Amino acid sequence: MRIVTVKMPESYIEAIDELVRLGRFSSRSEAIRAAVRELLRKELWGSNTEYEYVHRKRGKVPKVLSIDEEDLI
C-alpha cells in the first residue's frame, strides 16, 4: 500500500475516531479505506463482487483489469 496524505475537517476525524473507539474499525486508516472502497464501488464499479475498471499507468495504453473483493481490503 502507498501512503496518501489527506486534509479533512476536524469533525470527520472526530467521527472516524469514534468509530475506532467503538471497535467498528481497528484504525483510522482502515475506516478511511472502507469509505474509499464504498465510493469506488458506487461511482466506478457498480454493485458486482468482481469489479472492472480502466487502469492507465505511466502513459501506457489503458488496460481493463478485474479485481476481487479481497484486493480492495
Backbone as JSON Lines, residues from 0, in Angstrom:
{"i":0,"aa":"M","n":[0.85,-1.19,0.0],"ca":[0.0,0.0,0.0],"c":[0.88,1.24,0.0]}
{"i":1,"aa":"R","n":[0.35,2.3,-0.57],"ca":[1.05,3.58,-0.57],"c":[0.45,4.49,0.49]}
{"i":2,"aa":"I","n":[1.26,5.41,0.98],"ca":[0.8,6.4,1.94],"c":[0.28,7.62,1.18]}
{"i":3,"aa":"V","n":[-0.9,8.1,1.58],"ca":[-1.52,9.27,0.98],"c":[-1.89,10.23,2.1]}
{"i":4,"aa":"T","n":[-1.53,11.48,1.97],"ca":[-1.89,12.49,2.96],"c":[-3.16,13.2,2.51]}
{"i":5,"aa":"V","n":[-4.13,13.29,3.41],"ca":[-5.42,13.89,3.08],"c":[-5.77,14.91,4.16]}
{"i":6,"aa":"K","n":[-6.24,16.08,3.73],"ca":[-6.76,17.07,4.68],"c":[-8.26,16.9,4.74]}
{"i":7,"aa":"M","n":[-8.81,16.93,5.97],"ca":[-10.25,16.83,6.13],"c":[-10.67,17.6,7.38]}
{"i":8,"aa":"P","n":[-11.94,17.96,7.45],"ca":[-12.43,18.72,8.6],"c":[-12.25,17.94,9.91]}
{"i":9,"aa":"E","n":[-12.02,18.68,10.96],"ca":[-11.84,18.08,12.29],"c":[-13.03,17.21,12.66]}
{"i":10,"aa":"S","n":[-14.23,17.61,12.28],"ca":[-15.42,16.82,12.64],"c":[-15.38,15.43,12.0]}
{"i":11,"aa":"Y","n":[-14.82,15.31,10.8],"ca":[-14.68,13.99,10.16],"c":[-13.71,13.13,10.96]}
{"i":12,"aa":"I","n":[-12.6,13.72,11.35],"ca":[-11.59,12.98,12.12],"c":[-12.17,12.51,13.45]}
{"i":13,"aa":"E","n":[-12.91,13.38,14.11],"ca":[-13.53,13.01,15.38],"c":[-14.52,11.86,15.19]}
{"i":14,"aa":"A","n":[-15.29,11.9,14.11],"ca":[-16.26,10.84,13.83],"c":[-15.54,9.52,13.52]}
{"i":15,"aa":"I","n":[-14.47,9.59,12.75],"ca":[-13.69,8.38,12.45],"c":[-13.09,7.82,13.73]}
{"i":16,"aa":"D","n":[-12.56,8.69,14.58],"ca":[-12.0,8.24,15.86],"c":[-13.07,7.56,16.72]}
{"i":17,"aa":"E","n":[-14.29,8.06,16.67],"ca":[-15.39,7.44,17.43],"c":[-15.68,6.03,16.9]}
{"i":18,"aa":"L","n":[-15.67,5.86,15.58],"ca":[-15.87,4.53,15.0],"c":[-14.77,3.57,15.46]}
{"i":19,"aa":"V","n":[-13.55,4.07,15.53],"ca":[-12.43,3.25,16.02],"c":[-12.63,2.93,17.5]}
{"i":20,"aa":"R","n":[-13.0,3.93,18.28],"ca":[-13.22,3.72,19.72],"c":[-14.32,2.69,19.96]}
{"i":21,"aa":"L","n":[-15.35,2.7,19.13],"ca":[-16.45,1.75,19.27],"c":[-16.1,0.35,18.77]}
{"i":22,"aa":"G","n":[-14.92,0.22,18.17],"ca":[-14.49,-1.08,17.69],"c":[-14.98,-1.44,16.3]}
{"i":23,"aa":"R","n":[-15.6,-0.49,15.62],"ca":[-16.1,-0.75,14.25],"c":[-14.93,-0.93,13.28]}
{"i":24,"aa":"F","n":[-13.84,-0.2,13.52],"ca":[-12.61,-0.31,12.73],"c":[-11.43,-0.36,13.68]}
{"i":25,"aa":"S","n":[-10.34,-0.97,13.21],"ca":[-9.16,-1.08,14.08],"c":[-8.29,0.18,14.06]}
{"i":26,"aa":"S","n":[-8.47,1.03,13.03],"ca":[-7.66,2.24,12.91],"c":[-8.35,3.25,12.01]}
{"i":27,"aa":"R","n":[-7.85,4.47,12.03],"ca":[-8.34,5.49,11.11],"c":[-8.14,5.03,9.67]}
{"i":28,"aa":"S","n":[-6.96,4.48,9.4],"ca":[-6.66,4.05,8.04],"c":[-7.67,3.02,7.54]}
{"i":29,"aa":"E","n":[-8.01,2.07,8.38],"ca":[-8.99,1.06,7.98],"c":[-10.34,1.69,7.67]}
{"i":30,"aa":"A","n":[-10.77,2.63,8.5],"ca":[-12.05,3.31,8.29],"c":[-12.04,4.11,6.98]}
{"i":31,"aa":"I","n":[-10.96,4.81,6.72],"ca":[-10.87,5.61,5.5],"c":[-10.81,4.71,4.28]}
{"i":32,"aa":"R","n":[-10.07,3.6,4.35],"ca":[-10.05,2.65,3.22],"c":[-11.44,2.11,2.93]}
{"i":33,"aa":"A","n":[-12.2,1.8,3.98],"ca":[-13.57,1.3,3.8],"c":[-14.44,2.36,3.11]}
{"i":34,"aa":"A","n":[-14.29,3.61,3.51],"ca":[-15.08,4.69,2.9],"c":[-14.7,4.88,1.43]}
{"i":35,"aa":"V","n":[-13.42,4.83,1.11],"ca":[-12.98,4.99,-0.27],"c":[-13.46,3.8,-1.1]}
{"i":36,"aa":"R","n":[-13.36,2.6,-0.55],"ca":[-13.83,1.4,-1.24],"c":[-15.31,1.52,-1.6]}
{"i":37,"aa":"E","n":[-16.12,1.99,-0.67],"ca":[-17.56,2.18,-0.94],"c":[-17.79,3.23,-2.02]}
{"i":38,"aa":"L","n":[-17.03,4.32,-1.98],"ca":[-17.15,5.35,-3.01],"c":[-16.82,4.78,-4.39]}
{"i":39,"aa":"L","n":[-15.74,4.02,-4.48],"ca":[-15.35,3.43,-5.76],"c":[-16.37,2.42,-6.25]}
{"i":40,"aa":"R","n":[-16.91,1.63,-5.34],"ca":[-17.97,0.69,-5.73],"c":[-19.15,1.43,-6.34]}
{"i":41,"aa":"K","n":[-19.55,2.49,-5.67],"ca":[-20.73,3.25,-6.1],"c":[-20.47,4.0,-7.41]}
{"i":42,"aa":"E","n":[-19.34,4.67,-7.5],"ca":[-19.08,5.58,-8.61],"c":[-18.45,4.92,-9.83]}
{"i":43,"aa":"L","n":[-17.67,3.85,-9.63],"ca":[-16.94,3.26,-10.75],"c":[-17.32,1.83,-11.07]}
{"i":44,"aa":"W","n":[-17.5,1.02,-10.05],"ca":[-17.57,-0.41,-10.27],"c":[-18.96,-1.0,-10.17]}
{"i":45,"aa":"G","n":[-19.94,-0.24,-9.78],"ca":[-21.27,-0.8,-9.62],"c":[-21.35,-1.67,-8.38]}
{"i":46,"aa":"S","n":[-22.31,-2.59,-8.37],"ca":[-22.52,-3.39,-7.16],"c":[-22.07,-4.84,-7.32]}
{"i":47,"aa":"N","n":[-21.33,-5.17,-8.4],"ca":[-20.85,-6.53,-8.59],"c":[-19.78,-6.88,-7.56]}
{"i":48,"aa":"T","n":[-19.56,-8.19,-7.34],"ca":[-18.49,-8.59,-6.43],"c":[-17.14,-8.6,-7.12]}
{"i":49,"aa":"E","n":[-17.13,-8.69,-8.45],"ca":[-15.88,-8.55,-9.2],"c":[-15.98,-7.25,-9.97]}
{"i":50,"aa":"Y","n":[-14.97,-6.4,-9.87],"ca":[-15.04,-5.07,-10.43],"c":[-14.11,-4.95,-11.62]}
{"i":51,"aa":"E","n":[-14.57,-4.28,-12.64],"ca":[-13.73,-3.99,-13.79],"c":[-13.56,-2.48,-13.88]}
{"i":52,"aa":"Y","n":[-12.35,-2.07,-14.12],"ca":[-12.12,-0.65,-14.27],"c":[-10.96,-0.42,-15.23]}
{"i":53,"aa":"V","n":[-10.89,0.78,-15.75],"ca":[-9.82,1.12,-16.68],"c":[-8.65,1.65,-15.89]}
{"i":54,"aa":"H","n":[-7.47,1.1,-16.17],"ca":[-6.26,1.47,-15.45],"c":[-5.26,2.07,-16.44]}
{"i":55,"aa":"R","n":[-4.81,3.27,-16.17],"ca":[-3.83,3.92,-17.03],"c":[-2.56,4.1,-16.2]}
{"i":56,"aa":"K","n":[-1.46,3.51,-16.67],"ca":[-0.23,3.56,-15.88],"c":[0.93,4.06,-16.73]}
{"i":57,"aa":"R","n":[1.53,5.15,-16.33],"ca":[2.71,5.72,-16.97],"c":[2.58,5.86,-18.48]}
{"i":58,"aa":"G","n":[1.42,6.35,-18.93],"ca":[1.24,6.62,-20.34],"c":[1.01,5.42,-21.23]}
{"i":59,"aa":"K","n":[0.92,4.23,-20.64],"ca":[0.68,3.03,-21.43],"c":[-0.78,3.0,-21.88]}
{"i":60,"aa":"V","n":[-1.06,2.19,-22.86],"ca":[-2.43,2.0,-23.32],"c":[-3.26,1.49,-22.15]}
{"i":61,"aa":"P","n":[-4.47,2.04,-21.94],"ca":[-5.3,1.59,-20.83],"c":[-5.61,0.1,-20.94]}
{"i":62,"aa":"K","n":[-5.63,-0.56,-19.79],"ca":[-5.99,-1.96,-19.72],"c":[-7.24,-2.09,-18.87]}
{"i":63,"aa":"V","n":[-8.08,-3.04,-19.17],"ca":[-9.22,-3.32,-18.31],"c":[-8.8,-4.43,-17.38]}
{"i":64,"aa":"L","n":[-8.89,-4.18,-16.1],"ca":[-8.47,-5.15,-15.08],"c":[-9.67,-5.61,-14.28]}
{"i":65,"aa":"S","n":[-9.63,-6.82,-13.83],"ca":[-10.62,-7.33,-12.89],"c":[-9.94,-7.5,-11.56]}
{"i":66,"aa":"I","n":[-10.61,-7.08,-10.5],"ca":[-10.06,-7.29,-9.17],"c":[-11.11,-7.92,-8.28]}
{"i":67,"aa":"D","n":[-10.66,-8.8,-7.42],"ca":[-11.57,-9.45,-6.48],"c":[-11.72,-8.59,-5.25]}
{"i":68,"aa":"E","n":[-12.78,-8.82,-4.5],"ca":[-13.06,-8.02,-3.32],"c":[-11.91,-8.07,-2.32]}
{"i":69,"aa":"E","n":[-11.19,-9.2,-2.21],"ca":[-10.08,-9.29,-1.25],"c":[-8.99,-8.27,-1.57]}
{"i":70,"aa":"D","n":[-8.83,-7.92,-2.86],"ca":[-7.83,-6.95,-3.25],"c":[-8.16,-5.55,-2.76]}
{"i":71,"aa":"L","n":[-9.4,-5.32,-2.41],"ca":[-9.84,-3.98,-2.01],"c":[-9.73,-3.76,-0.52]}
{"i":72,"aa":"I","n":[-9.35,-4.75,0.22],"ca":[-9.31,-4.64,1.68],"c":[-7.99,-4.06,2.13]}
